[in-house]
Each structure stands twice: as structure tokens, then as C-alpha cells.
């Protein structure tokens, strides 16, 4: 039953008035008067109340302003989970500046690209990373400050007086965050998220008589996923603060330390990714700790196996377990389990949840682009004021992702069932996900082609039990060994972009327009 009438799916929850007059930091601190003396941030070193978090953010805003940061300037946050990450992010919002977050494990080459594209004026980091911030490689000057003791010739984290926070006129249409994502194709690009898009997206979870994701002031939300990635940045930091909950910041994942922290701080909400869910169900140490405080577990950012979901249910019989499905470009949340709502709905195992309120979703036939009815597989598209404005300085990639009618095309294949639940079945885009980390094939292909003995290359995902997917390369070249190719890449990229297998071939299959026929290569892997 294909026809041109559009099948649009909406939330079961009614639309709400969106607080689109507020800037992101105003919205995240909306509860400040009520929760001023509640715990906001818990780190290994100390805790901060909401009042202290707000004050510290304002002091950092004053300090950054003294360093010359102005409205519209990009600030790179290159930090592990820490109170300083939150202060810097909120301070950037207060100044009308733009936070571009990056993985502290990135290599100098990877950081160099993001610094150049974002045109960052300041990097806030740890002294251990300053050697990777190469001024010479850039065509613009940026300052570097460290939140720990700075090495020689570097400056400490800036703090001014609260009274020195400048008055800045900021519009809700201004950019506040610029995370990087490769989207459906090509290299990593800056994703323009405005105050309006992020406030909308947080409101879609947190507002209304029946909030889609119900967090309470008494909740202790686990922040073990990195804040530089949109998942934790949004669901833990922004939603957690909007709710007035306490956020438990875990700087480095180590199983026993994590279990201890959950027990000690009585974590109630655990935001996880599939590899962590699997670890929690398989690691025997889990039985030695009291995890009964956990009332809710959300998994997102990669497919969660049915077995892992069931095993976690057995481990945490009192917790509501469900998924969220998001994409950096979609602001980020598309769907969320309605089991997390204040007045929850029944949900099915394997479902990624239901589309958020104040948004529209459609499933399109990849060939005809016609929208499909329930239970038909197709590409998931979403529309609403939460989605990105576009990619920074890349109109072509923006137009390929957001169509003329405002629909964002995710490159994910899925369907909506009779109860409005969304199930993901495949990823049709180039993107490889090692665990939940983005591995853009185009980046590795460029790198491989830069090798003097490599004429052409293609990188595709291979299924992997532990990581979900790993990148493998098809390479055309001479005098090459597999190890030499692997080493060449490994030296220049963060650990999760390493090539796991190299296949030497005579030619890369391509279409007439020169596009790599990735499907063909993936099919080859299935038979190898
Ligand atoms: P990015 N199941 C399967 N695949 C998923 C899921 C899921 N629950 N969530 C995300 N993905 C895949 O930009 C999917 O292919 O954002 C999607 O297009 O790094 C891609 O990951 C996007 O990768 C939330 C809020 C998740 C945010 C997010 C951000 C996800 C990562 C859930 O509630």
C-alpha cells in the first residue's frame, strides 16, 4: 500500500508549549531558586550544590570573557567528565559563545582538524593534553588553559568575579554547541545546535503533565558516559540539571570503582550504552554490590541486544529498563521509551521507544521516498525545532541531510509498530560504530590513500561480538603487509578508529559516478 499520502507518526503524549524564550543555561538552571542547596555535581574530589555550580559557571564566564572570548567564539572543551566540564559548558552558554567538545583521547591530527573547522579561540583542557594542541598546524591563533596545574608557558583555568560577567545579547537562534559528527556520509562536520534546538529537545523529555522521561530532584543520575558526546551531554547534564537531580560524575570507567560509586551514592538512574549493559550482566563482581537503588536504566547510542536487555532485567528486577534513540544531528533525541514517563506506558523488549512530543516522524521507502505505513521498514526521518540548524560551513552536506521540507534523514532503517513503538533494524549510512564511538569510513580512506604505497582504499564495518562493529579496510597497493597498514593508521587515530583487518585487492568496486559500492564490500565480508 504505497501511495503519496504522507504517513506521519507523533507522540502519544500531547504537544506542550515550548520554553523557547529561554537560553540553554537559563533553562538548565531554571530550578535554581528551589534547589539552590541540593547537590548538583558529585565528583571524586567534592560535591557542588546548584548554587555553587551556578556561581562557578559565572566565574568561569567572567574569566573567559577576560581572556577575550566573545559572543560567537568557539571554545573547545577537551576534558574528561568533571565539574569543570559543566562549568565551562554553562559559561560558554552565558557568553553566547559556542562549545565544541572533543574526545581527550584524540590524537594531535584529529584535534587539529576540529580546531581548524570550528575556528576555536580557546581550548579548555588538562595539562596532559596540551602537547597535542599544535599551534603551528593551525591557520589561526587559539589560547589554551588547563583546569589542573598548567605546564610552563600555559595558563590556568580562568576565573573572574561574578560581577564581571558581561551583559551579552544572545538570541535563542544562536549556536551554543558544536559537537562533531560525520552524519550519513563523509568526514566529521560541526553540528550546529542552537539554544532553541537544545532547549526544545530537553523540554521534549522533561516538560508536561506527563514528562516523557521523568527525573526527580531526589534522583542521582549516573554520568559514566563521556560528556563530550551528545548522549551524556544532553540526557545526563542538561536533563539532569533541568530536573534538579544530582549528577554523579565518573571520570574513568573501571568496573569495581563504578559499582562502588553506584552503591555509595545510591544511584537511581543509570544512563548506559550497550557494551556497559553487557558488562554489567556478565561481570561477576556485580553480585558483590548493592545496586537496588537503581530505578531506571536507559541504553542508547547503539543497538542493544535482546539477550542483554533480558539479562539486565534479571539482574535489576526492580528497575524500568528501556532505550533512547538519538543522533547528534537530530538534537539529539528521536525516540525514548515511554516506560520512563511519569505515568508510564507498557513497552516491548527491543523497542527504541516512541517519538518525542512536538515532533513528527516518518518512515520512507529509500527508493521512492514515499512515506510508509506502520510495520514497514524504511529510512527514519524526523522534523521539529530540536534538530540541528545544519553543518558548519557545509551547505552541501546540510542539504543532503535536511530536505527542503525540513525533514532530517537519519540513514537508519526501522519501523513503527501498532503501538507506536520504533524498532531499528539496520544502518543504511556509511557510519561505523565501534561500541558507540563514531568511525567515519571517509576519514580512514583519506588517511590510507595518503600512504605512499596505497593507490585506493575503502573502509567498511565488520560485525564484532564485543564492539558491535569494527572497521576493516580493502586496500589497493604494492609492497604492503597487513601489519604495516594497520600500524600506519593506528599511529594517527584514536584507539577506536584502528583498522582490524586489511584485505589487499586489485580494485575497489565503484559506481559510474565514482562512489564506493559499500554494500558489495560488506557482502564480501559475509562470505569471508
Ligand atoms: P551519534 N539503537 C540502535 N542504534 C542507535 C541507537 C539505539 N538506541 N541510538 C543511536 N543509534 C545509532 O550521532 C543510530 O545509527 O549519536 C544513530 O543514527 O553518535 C547513530 O547511533 C547516531 O550516532 C538518546 C539521546 C541516543 C542521544 C543519543 C545519541 C546517540 C549517539 C539516545 O536518548
Coordinates of C-alpha atoms and ligand atoms in Angstrom, one line a residue:
X1 CA 0.0 0.0 0.0
X2 CA 2.4 2.7 -1.2
X3 CA 0.9 6.0 -2.1
X4 CA 1.7 9.6 -1.9
X5 CA -0.4 10.4 1.2
X6 CA 2.0 11.1 4.0
X7 CA 2.1 8.8 7.0
X8 CA 3.3 10.8 9.9
X9 CA 3.8 9.4 13.4
X10 CA 3.6 11.6 16.5
X11 CA 4.0 11.1 20.2
X12 CA 1.2 9.6 22.3
X13 CA 1.8 12.5 24.6
X14 CA 0.2 15.8 23.8
X15 CA 2.3 18.7 22.5
X16 CA 3.4 21.2 25.1
X17 CA 4.2 24.9 25.0
X18 CA 8.0 25.1 24.4
X19 CA 10.1 27.4 26.6
X20 CA 11.7 28.8 23.5
X21 CA 12.3 32.2 25.0
X22 CA 15.0 30.8 27.3
X23 CA 18.7 30.4 26.6
X24 CA 20.2 27.0 27.3
X25 CA 21.9 27.9 30.6
X26 CA 18.8 29.7 31.9
X27 CA 16.8 26.6 31.1
X28 CA 19.3 24.2 32.7
X29 CA 19.3 26.4 35.9
X30 CA 15.6 27.0 35.8
X31 CA 15.1 25.3 39.2
X32 CA 17.9 27.1 40.8
X33 CA 15.8 29.0 43.4
X34 CA 14.1 25.8 44.5
X35 CA 17.2 23.5 44.5
X36 CA 20.0 26.0 45.3
X37 CA 21.1 23.9 48.3
X38 CA 20.6 20.5 46.7
X39 CA 23.6 18.6 45.3
X40 CA 24.1 19.2 41.6
X41 CA 27.5 17.6 40.9
X42 CA 29.3 14.8 42.6
X43 CA 32.9 14.2 41.7
X44 CA 35.6 12.1 43.3
X45 CA 37.1 15.2 44.9
X46 CA 33.9 17.0 46.2
X47 CA 30.3 17.9 45.6
X48 CA 28.8 21.1 44.3
X49 CA 25.3 22.4 45.1
X50 CA 23.2 24.0 42.4
X51 CA 24.1 27.4 43.8
X52 CA 27.8 26.5 43.8
X53 CA 27.6 25.2 40.3
X54 CA 25.9 28.3 39.1
X55 CA 28.4 30.6 40.8
X56 CA 31.3 28.6 39.5
X57 CA 29.9 28.8 35.9
X58 CA 29.5 32.5 36.2
X59 CA 33.1 32.9 37.5
X60 CA 34.4 30.9 34.5
X61 CA 32.3 33.0 32.2
X62 CA 33.9 36.2 33.7
X63 CA 37.3 34.6 33.4
X64 CA 36.8 33.6 29.7
X65 CA 35.5 37.0 28.9
X66 CA 38.7 38.5 30.3
X67 CA 40.6 36.2 28.1
X68 CA 38.8 37.8 25.2
X69 CA 36.1 35.2 24.5
X70 CA 33.1 36.9 22.9
X71 CA 29.7 36.1 21.5
X72 CA 30.0 33.6 18.7
X73 CA 33.5 32.4 19.5
X74 CA 34.1 28.7 19.6
X75 CA 35.6 27.2 22.8
X76 CA 36.9 23.7 22.6
X77 CA 36.2 21.6 25.8
X78 CA 38.7 18.8 25.9
X79 CA 38.0 17.4 29.3
X80 CA 37.0 14.1 30.9
X81 CA 33.8 14.1 33.0
X82 CA 34.5 16.7 35.7
X83 CA 32.8 19.7 37.4
X84 CA 35.0 21.9 35.2
X85 CA 33.4 20.4 32.1
X86 CA 30.0 21.5 33.3
X87 CA 31.2 25.0 34.5
X88 CA 32.9 25.6 31.1
X89 CA 29.9 24.5 29.1
X90 CA 27.4 26.6 31.1
X91 CA 29.9 29.6 31.0
X92 CA 30.1 29.3 27.2
X93 CA 26.3 29.5 27.0
X94 CA 26.3 32.5 29.3
X95 CA 28.7 34.3 27.0
X96 CA 26.8 33.5 23.8
X97 CA 29.8 31.5 22.7
X98 CA 29.9 28.0 21.2
X99 CA 31.1 24.9 22.9
X100 CA 32.8 22.4 20.6
X101 CA 33.5 19.2 22.6
X102 CA 36.2 16.6 21.7
X103 CA 37.4 13.3 23.0
X104 CA 40.5 13.9 25.2
X105 CA 41.9 10.6 23.7
X106 CA 42.1 12.2 20.2
X107 CA 45.4 12.4 18.5
X108 CA 47.1 15.7 17.6
X109 CA 46.0 15.2 14.0
X110 CA 42.3 14.6 14.9
X111 CA 42.3 17.6 17.2
X112 CA 43.9 19.8 14.6
X113 CA 41.0 19.2 12.2
X114 CA 38.3 20.1 14.7
X115 CA 40.3 23.2 15.9
X116 CA 40.5 24.3 12.3
X117 CA 36.9 23.7 11.2
X118 CA 35.4 25.1 14.4
X119 CA 37.9 28.0 14.4
X120 CA 38.2 27.6 18.2
X121 CA 39.6 30.6 20.0
X122 CA 40.2 28.8 23.3
X123 CA 40.8 25.2 24.4
X124 CA 40.0 24.2 28.0
X125 CA 41.8 21.0 28.9
X126 CA 44.2 19.1 31.2
X127 CA 47.9 19.6 31.2
X128 CA 48.3 16.1 30.0
X129 CA 46.8 17.0 26.6
X130 CA 48.5 20.4 25.8
X131 CA 51.3 18.7 23.8
X132 CA 48.7 17.6 21.3
X133 CA 47.5 21.2 20.6
X134 CA 49.8 22.2 17.9
X135 CA 49.6 26.0 17.2
X136 CA 51.8 25.7 14.1
X137 CA 49.3 23.3 12.4
X138 CA 46.6 25.9 12.6
X139 CA 45.9 28.9 10.5
X140 CA 44.5 30.8 13.4
X141 CA 45.7 31.5 16.9
X142 CA 44.0 30.0 19.9
X143 CA 44.6 30.1 23.6
X144 CA 45.0 27.0 25.8
X145 CA 44.1 26.9 29.5
X146 CA 44.2 23.9 31.9
X147 CA 41.9 23.1 34.7
X148 CA 44.8 21.4 36.6
X149 CA 48.3 23.0 37.2
X150 CA 49.4 24.3 33.9
X151 CA 52.7 23.4 32.3
X152 CA 55.2 26.1 31.7
X153 CA 54.0 28.8 29.2
X154 CA 50.4 27.8 29.7
X155 CA 47.7 29.5 31.7
X156 CA 45.4 28.2 34.4
X157 CA 41.6 27.9 34.2
X158 CA 40.3 31.4 34.1
X159 CA 38.1 32.6 37.0
X160 CA 36.8 36.1 37.4
X161 CA 34.4 37.8 39.7
X162 CA 30.7 37.0 39.3
X163 CA 30.1 40.8 38.9
X164 CA 32.3 40.7 35.8
X165 CA 30.1 38.5 33.7
X166 CA 29.4 40.7 30.7
X167 CA 25.9 41.5 29.6
X168 CA 25.6 39.9 26.2
X169 CA 22.6 39.9 23.9
X170 CA 22.0 36.4 22.9
X171 CA 19.3 35.1 20.6
X172 CA 17.8 31.6 21.0
X173 CA 18.7 31.1 17.3
X174 CA 22.4 31.5 18.2
X175 CA 24.6 28.4 18.2
X176 CA 25.6 27.2 21.6
X177 CA 27.0 23.7 20.9
X178 CA 29.1 22.4 18.0
X179 CA 29.6 18.7 18.5
X180 CA 31.2 16.8 15.6
X181 CA 29.6 14.0 13.7
X182 CA 30.1 12.5 10.3
X183 CA 26.3 12.1 9.8
X184 CA 25.3 9.8 7.0
X185 CA 28.3 10.3 4.8
X186 CA 31.8 11.9 4.6
X187 CA 34.1 13.4 7.2
X188 CA 33.3 14.7 10.7
X189 CA 31.5 18.0 10.5
X190 CA 30.5 20.6 13.1
X191 CA 26.8 20.1 14.0
X192 CA 25.1 23.4 14.7
X193 CA 22.9 23.2 17.8
X194 CA 21.2 26.4 18.9
X195 CA 19.8 27.4 22.3
X196 CA 16.4 26.8 20.8
X197 CA 17.2 23.3 19.5
X198 CA 18.7 22.1 22.8
X199 CA 16.0 23.7 25.0
X200 CA 13.4 22.1 22.8
X201 CA 15.0 18.7 23.0
X202 CA 15.3 18.9 26.8
X203 CA 11.8 20.1 27.1
X204 CA 10.5 17.3 24.9
X205 CA 11.8 14.9 27.6
X206 CA 11.2 16.9 30.8
X207 CA 8.1 19.0 30.5
X208 CA 4.3 18.5 30.5
X209 CA 1.9 16.8 32.9
X210 CA 3.3 13.5 31.9
X211 CA 7.0 14.1 31.1
X212 CA 8.4 11.6 28.6
X213 CA 11.4 11.0 30.9
X214 CA 10.6 11.6 34.5
X215 CA 13.5 12.7 36.6
X216 CA 13.1 13.9 40.2
X217 CA 15.0 16.2 42.4
X218 CA 15.8 13.2 44.6
X219 CA 17.3 11.3 41.7
X220 CA 21.1 10.6 41.5
X221 CA 21.9 10.2 37.8
X222 CA 25.0 8.3 36.8
X223 CA 27.4 10.0 34.4
X224 CA 29.8 7.4 33.3
X225 CA 29.4 8.1 29.6
X226 CA 31.6 10.9 28.3
X227 CA 30.1 14.4 28.4
X228 CA 31.9 15.3 25.2
X229 CA 29.4 13.0 23.4
X230 CA 25.9 14.4 22.8
X231 CA 24.2 11.4 24.6
X232 CA 25.5 12.2 28.1
X233 CA 25.8 15.9 27.4
X234 CA 22.1 16.0 26.7
X235 CA 20.4 13.3 28.8
X236 CA 22.6 13.5 31.9
X237 CA 23.9 17.1 32.1
X238 CA 21.1 19.1 30.5
X239 CA 18.1 16.9 31.5
X240 CA 19.6 16.1 34.9
X241 CA 20.1 19.8 35.8
X242 CA 16.7 20.8 34.5
X243 CA 15.2 18.3 36.9
X244 CA 17.3 19.4 39.8
X245 CA 18.8 15.9 40.2
X246 CA 22.3 15.1 41.4
X247 CA 24.8 14.1 38.8
X248 CA 27.5 11.5 39.7
X249 CA 30.5 12.3 37.5
X250 CA 32.7 9.3 36.8
X251 CA 36.0 10.4 35.2
X252 CA 37.3 7.0 34.1
X253 CA 35.4 3.7 33.7
X254 CA 36.7 0.9 35.9
X255 CA 34.1 -1.8 36.8
X256 CA 34.7 -2.1 40.6
X257 CA 35.1 1.6 41.2
X258 CA 31.9 2.2 39.2
X259 CA 29.9 -0.4 41.2
X260 CA 31.3 1.0 44.4
X261 CA 30.2 4.5 43.4
X262 CA 26.7 3.4 42.5
X263 CA 26.3 1.7 45.8
X264 CA 27.8 4.5 47.9
X265 CA 25.9 7.4 46.2
X266 CA 22.7 5.3 45.8
X267 CA 22.4 6.0 42.1
X268 CA 18.8 5.9 40.9
X269 CA 19.1 6.5 37.2
X270 CA 21.7 4.8 35.1
X271 CA 22.3 6.1 31.6
X272 CA 24.3 3.4 29.8
X273 CA 25.4 2.1 26.4
X274 CA 25.0 -1.5 25.2
X275 CA 28.7 -2.5 26.0
X276 CA 28.2 -1.3 29.5
X277 CA 24.9 -3.2 29.9
X278 CA 26.6 -6.3 28.7
X279 CA 29.5 -5.8 31.1
X280 CA 27.0 -5.3 34.0
X281 CA 25.3 -8.6 33.1
X282 CA 28.4 -10.6 32.6
X283 CA 30.8 -9.4 35.3
X284 CA 30.6 -11.5 38.4
X285 CA 31.7 -8.6 40.6
X286 CA 28.3 -7.1 40.2
X287 CA 26.8 -9.5 42.6
X288 CA 29.0 -8.2 45.4
X289 CA 27.4 -4.7 45.3
X290 CA 24.1 -3.4 46.3
X291 CA 22.5 -1.9 43.2
X292 CA 19.0 -1.9 44.5
X293 CA 18.8 1.9 44.4
X294 CA 18.7 1.9 40.6
X295 CA 15.1 2.5 39.5
X296 CA 15.7 3.2 35.8
X297 CA 18.2 2.2 33.2
X298 CA 18.4 3.8 29.8
X299 CA 20.5 2.4 27.0
X300 CA 21.2 4.3 23.8
X301 CA 23.6 5.2 21.0
X302 CA 24.0 1.7 19.6
X303 CA 21.8 -1.4 19.2
X304 CA 21.0 -3.2 22.5
X305 CA 20.7 -7.0 22.0
X306 CA 17.5 -8.7 23.2
X307 CA 19.6 -11.1 25.3
X308 CA 21.5 -8.3 27.1
X309 CA 18.2 -6.5 27.8
X310 CA 16.7 -9.6 29.3
X311 CA 19.8 -10.4 31.3
X312 CA 19.8 -6.9 32.7
X313 CA 16.1 -7.3 33.7
X314 CA 17.1 -10.4 35.6
X315 CA 19.9 -8.5 37.4
X316 CA 17.8 -5.5 38.2
X317 CA 14.3 -6.8 38.6
X318 CA 13.0 -3.5 40.2
X319 CA 14.3 -1.2 37.5
X320 CA 12.5 0.1 34.5
X321 CA 14.7 -0.7 31.5
X322 CA 14.4 0.9 28.1
X323 CA 16.1 2.6 25.3
X324 CA 16.6 6.0 23.8
X325 CA 17.4 6.6 20.1
X326 CA 19.2 9.7 19.1
X327 CA 21.6 11.2 16.6
X328 CA 23.8 14.2 17.1
X329 CA 22.2 16.0 14.2
X330 CA 18.7 15.4 15.5
X331 CA 19.3 17.5 18.5
X332 CA 19.7 14.6 19.7
X333 CA 16.7 12.6 20.8
X334 CA 14.3 11.0 18.3
X335 CA 12.6 8.4 20.4
X336 CA 12.6 7.4 24.0
X337 CA 10.9 4.6 26.0
X338 CA 7.5 5.6 27.3
X339 CA 8.3 3.3 30.3
X340 CA 10.3 6.3 31.6
X341 CA 7.3 8.6 31.6
X342 CA 5.8 9.9 34.9
X343 CA 2.7 7.9 34.0
X344 CA 4.4 5.1 32.0
X345 CA 3.1 3.1 29.1
X346 CA 3.8 -0.6 28.6
X347 CA 6.7 -1.2 26.3
X348 CA 8.2 -4.1 24.4
X349 CA 11.7 -5.5 24.6
X350 CA 13.9 -4.4 21.7
X351 CA 12.0 -1.2 21.1
X352 CA 13.8 2.1 21.0
X353 CA 10.8 3.9 22.4
X354 CA 8.3 6.3 20.9
X355 CA 8.9 9.6 19.0
X356 CA 9.3 12.6 21.2
X357 CA 6.5 15.1 21.6
X358 CA 6.3 18.4 19.5
X359 CA 7.9 16.5 16.6
X360 CA 7.0 14.4 13.6
X361 CA 8.4 11.2 12.3
X362 CA 8.0 9.4 9.1
X363 CA 9.4 6.2 7.6
X364 CA 10.3 6.5 3.9
X365 CA 10.9 4.0 1.2
X366 CA 14.6 4.5 0.4
X367 CA 13.9 4.2 -3.4
X368 CA 10.7 6.2 -3.9
X369 CA 10.9 8.4 -0.8
X370 CA 7.2 7.8 -0.2
X371 CA 6.3 7.6 3.4
X372 CA 5.3 4.1 4.6
X373 CA 2.6 3.0 7.0
X374 CA 3.1 1.1 10.2
X375 CA 5.2 -2.1 10.3
X376 CA 7.0 -1.3 7.0
X377 CA 10.8 -0.9 7.1
X378 CA 12.3 2.3 5.7
X379 CA 14.5 5.2 6.5
X380 CA 13.6 7.1 9.6
X381 CA 13.1 10.9 9.2
X382 CA 12.3 13.4 11.9
X383 CA 11.1 17.0 11.9
X384 CA 10.8 19.6 14.7
X385 CA 12.6 22.6 16.2
X386 CA 15.0 20.4 18.1
X387 CA 17.0 19.3 15.0
X388 CA 20.3 20.9 14.0
X389 CA 20.4 24.1 12.0
X390 CA 22.9 22.4 9.7
X391 CA 26.6 21.6 9.4
X392 CA 29.0 24.4 9.9
X393 CA 30.2 25.8 6.6
X394 CA 28.9 22.8 4.7
X395 CA 25.7 23.6 2.7
X396 CA 26.0 20.5 0.6
X397 CA 26.1 18.1 3.5
X398 CA 23.3 20.0 5.2
X399 CA 21.1 19.8 2.1
X400 CA 21.8 16.1 1.8
X401 CA 20.7 15.6 5.4
X402 CA 17.8 18.0 5.9
X403 CA 15.5 18.2 2.9
X404 CA 13.5 21.2 1.6
X405 CA 10.5 20.3 3.8
X406 CA 12.6 20.3 6.9
X407 CA 12.9 16.5 7.4
X408 CA 16.1 15.2 8.8
X409 CA 17.1 11.9 7.1
X410 CA 18.8 9.7 9.7
X411 CA 20.3 6.9 7.5
X412 CA 18.8 4.5 10.0
X413 CA 16.3 1.8 8.8
X414 CA 13.5 1.0 11.1
X415 CA 9.7 0.8 11.5
X416 CA 6.9 1.9 13.8
X417 CA 4.7 -0.8 15.2
X418 CA 0.9 -0.9 16.0
X419 CA 1.6 0.6 19.5
X420 CA 3.7 3.5 18.1
X421 CA 7.0 1.9 19.2
X422 CA 10.0 2.3 17.0
X423 CA 12.3 -0.6 16.2
X424 CA 15.7 -0.1 14.4
X425 CA 16.7 -2.8 12.0
X426 CA 19.7 -1.6 10.1
X427 CA 22.0 1.3 9.5
X428 CA 22.0 2.3 5.8
X429 CA 24.6 5.1 6.1
X430 CA 28.4 4.8 5.9
X431 CA 29.0 5.4 9.6
X432 CA 30.7 2.6 11.5
X433 CA 30.1 2.4 15.2
X434 CA 32.8 0.8 17.3
X435 CA 30.8 0.3 20.5
X436 CA 29.1 3.8 20.5
X437 CA 32.0 5.7 19.0
X438 CA 31.7 7.1 15.5
X439 CA 34.2 5.8 13.0
X440 CA 33.7 7.7 9.7
X441 CA 35.0 5.5 6.8
X442 CA 35.8 8.5 4.7
X443 CA 38.3 9.7 7.2
X444 CA 40.2 6.4 7.3
X445 CA 40.0 6.1 3.5
X446 CA 41.7 9.6 3.2
X447 CA 44.3 8.5 5.6
X448 CA 45.0 5.2 3.8
X449 CA 45.3 7.0 0.5
X450 CA 47.9 9.3 1.9
X451 CA 50.2 6.3 2.3
X452 CA 52.8 6.3 -0.5
X453 CA 52.2 2.6 -1.4
X454 CA 48.4 2.8 -1.3
X455 CA 46.5 3.7 -4.5
X456 CA 43.0 3.3 -3.3
X457 CA 41.1 2.2 -0.2
X458 CA 37.6 1.5 1.2
X459 CA 36.7 1.0 4.8
X460 CA 33.5 -0.8 5.8
X461 CA 32.2 -2.3 9.1
X462 CA 32.6 -5.9 10.1
X463 CA 30.3 -7.4 12.7
X464 CA 32.0 -8.0 16.0
X465 CA 30.7 -9.5 19.2
X466 CA 32.4 -7.2 21.6
X467 CA 32.3 -3.9 19.7
X468 CA 29.2 -4.4 17.6
X469 CA 31.2 -3.3 14.5
X470 CA 34.9 -2.8 13.8
X471 CA 36.4 -1.0 10.8
X472 CA 38.1 -3.2 8.2
X473 CA 39.9 -2.0 5.0
X474 CA 40.1 -3.1 1.4
X475 CA 43.3 -1.7 0.0
X476 CA 44.8 -1.4 -3.4
X477 CA 48.6 -1.1 -3.2
X478 CA 52.0 -2.6 -3.6
X479 CA 54.7 -3.9 -1.2
X480 CA 52.2 -3.9 1.7
X481 CA 51.7 -6.1 4.7
X482 CA 48.6 -6.1 6.8
X483 CA 50.5 -5.1 9.9
X484 CA 52.2 -2.2 8.2
X485 CA 48.9 -0.8 7.1
X486 CA 47.3 -1.3 10.5
X487 CA 50.3 0.4 12.2
X488 CA 50.2 3.3 9.8
X489 CA 46.6 4.0 10.7
X490 CA 46.9 3.2 14.4
X491 CA 49.6 5.9 14.9
X492 CA 47.4 8.7 13.7
X493 CA 44.0 7.9 15.1
X494 CA 42.2 7.4 18.4
X495 CA 42.0 3.8 19.5
X496 CA 38.5 3.0 18.3
X497 CA 39.3 4.0 14.7
X498 CA 42.0 1.4 14.3
X499 CA 41.7 -1.0 11.3
X500 CA 41.0 -4.5 12.5
X501 CA 41.7 -6.4 9.2
X502 CA 43.2 -5.5 5.9
X503 CA 42.2 -7.1 2.6
X504 CA 44.5 -6.5 -0.3
X505 CA 42.5 -6.3 -3.5
X506 CA 43.1 -5.4 -7.2
X507 CA 40.4 -2.7 -7.3
X508 CA 37.7 -1.1 -5.2
X509 CA 34.2 -1.6 -6.7
X510 CA 32.7 1.7 -7.6
X511 CA 29.6 3.1 -9.2
X512 CA 29.8 5.0 -12.5
X513 CA 29.8 8.3 -10.5
X514 CA 32.8 7.0 -8.5
X515 CA 31.0 6.1 -5.3
X516 CA 32.4 3.2 -3.4
X517 CA 30.0 0.3 -3.6
X518 CA 30.0 -0.4 0.1
X519 CA 27.2 -2.9 0.0
X520 CA 29.2 -5.1 -2.3
X521 CA 32.2 -5.0 0.1
X522 CA 30.0 -5.7 3.1
X523 CA 28.5 -8.7 1.2
X524 CA 32.1 -9.9 0.5
X525 CA 32.8 -9.8 4.3
X526 CA 29.8 -12.0 5.0
X527 CA 31.4 -14.8 2.8
X528 CA 35.0 -14.3 4.0
Ligands
LIG1 P1 25.5 9.7 17.3 N1 19.7 1.7 19.0 C1 20.5 1.5 17.8 N2 21.2 2.4 17.2 C2 21.2 3.6 17.8 C3 20.5 3.9 19.0 C4 19.7 2.9 19.6 N3 19.0 3.1 20.7 N4 20.7 5.2 19.3 C5 21.6 5.7 18.4 N5 21.9 4.8 17.5 C6 22.8 4.9 16.3 O1 25.3 10.8 16.4 C7 22.0 5.2 15.1 O2 22.5 4.6 13.9 O3 24.5 9.8 18.5 C8 22.1 6.7 15.0 O4 21.9 7.3 13.7 O5 26.9 9.4 17.8 C9 23.6 6.9 15.5 O6 23.7 5.9 16.5 C10 23.8 8.3 15.9 O7 25.1 8.4 16.5 C11 19.4 9.4 23.4 C12 20.0 10.7 23.3 C13 21.0 8.5 22.0 C14 21.1 10.8 22.4 C15 21.6 9.7 21.8 C16 22.7 10.0 20.9 C17 23.2 8.8 20.2 C18 24.5 9.0 19.5 C19 19.9 8.3 22.8 O8 18.3 9.3 24.3

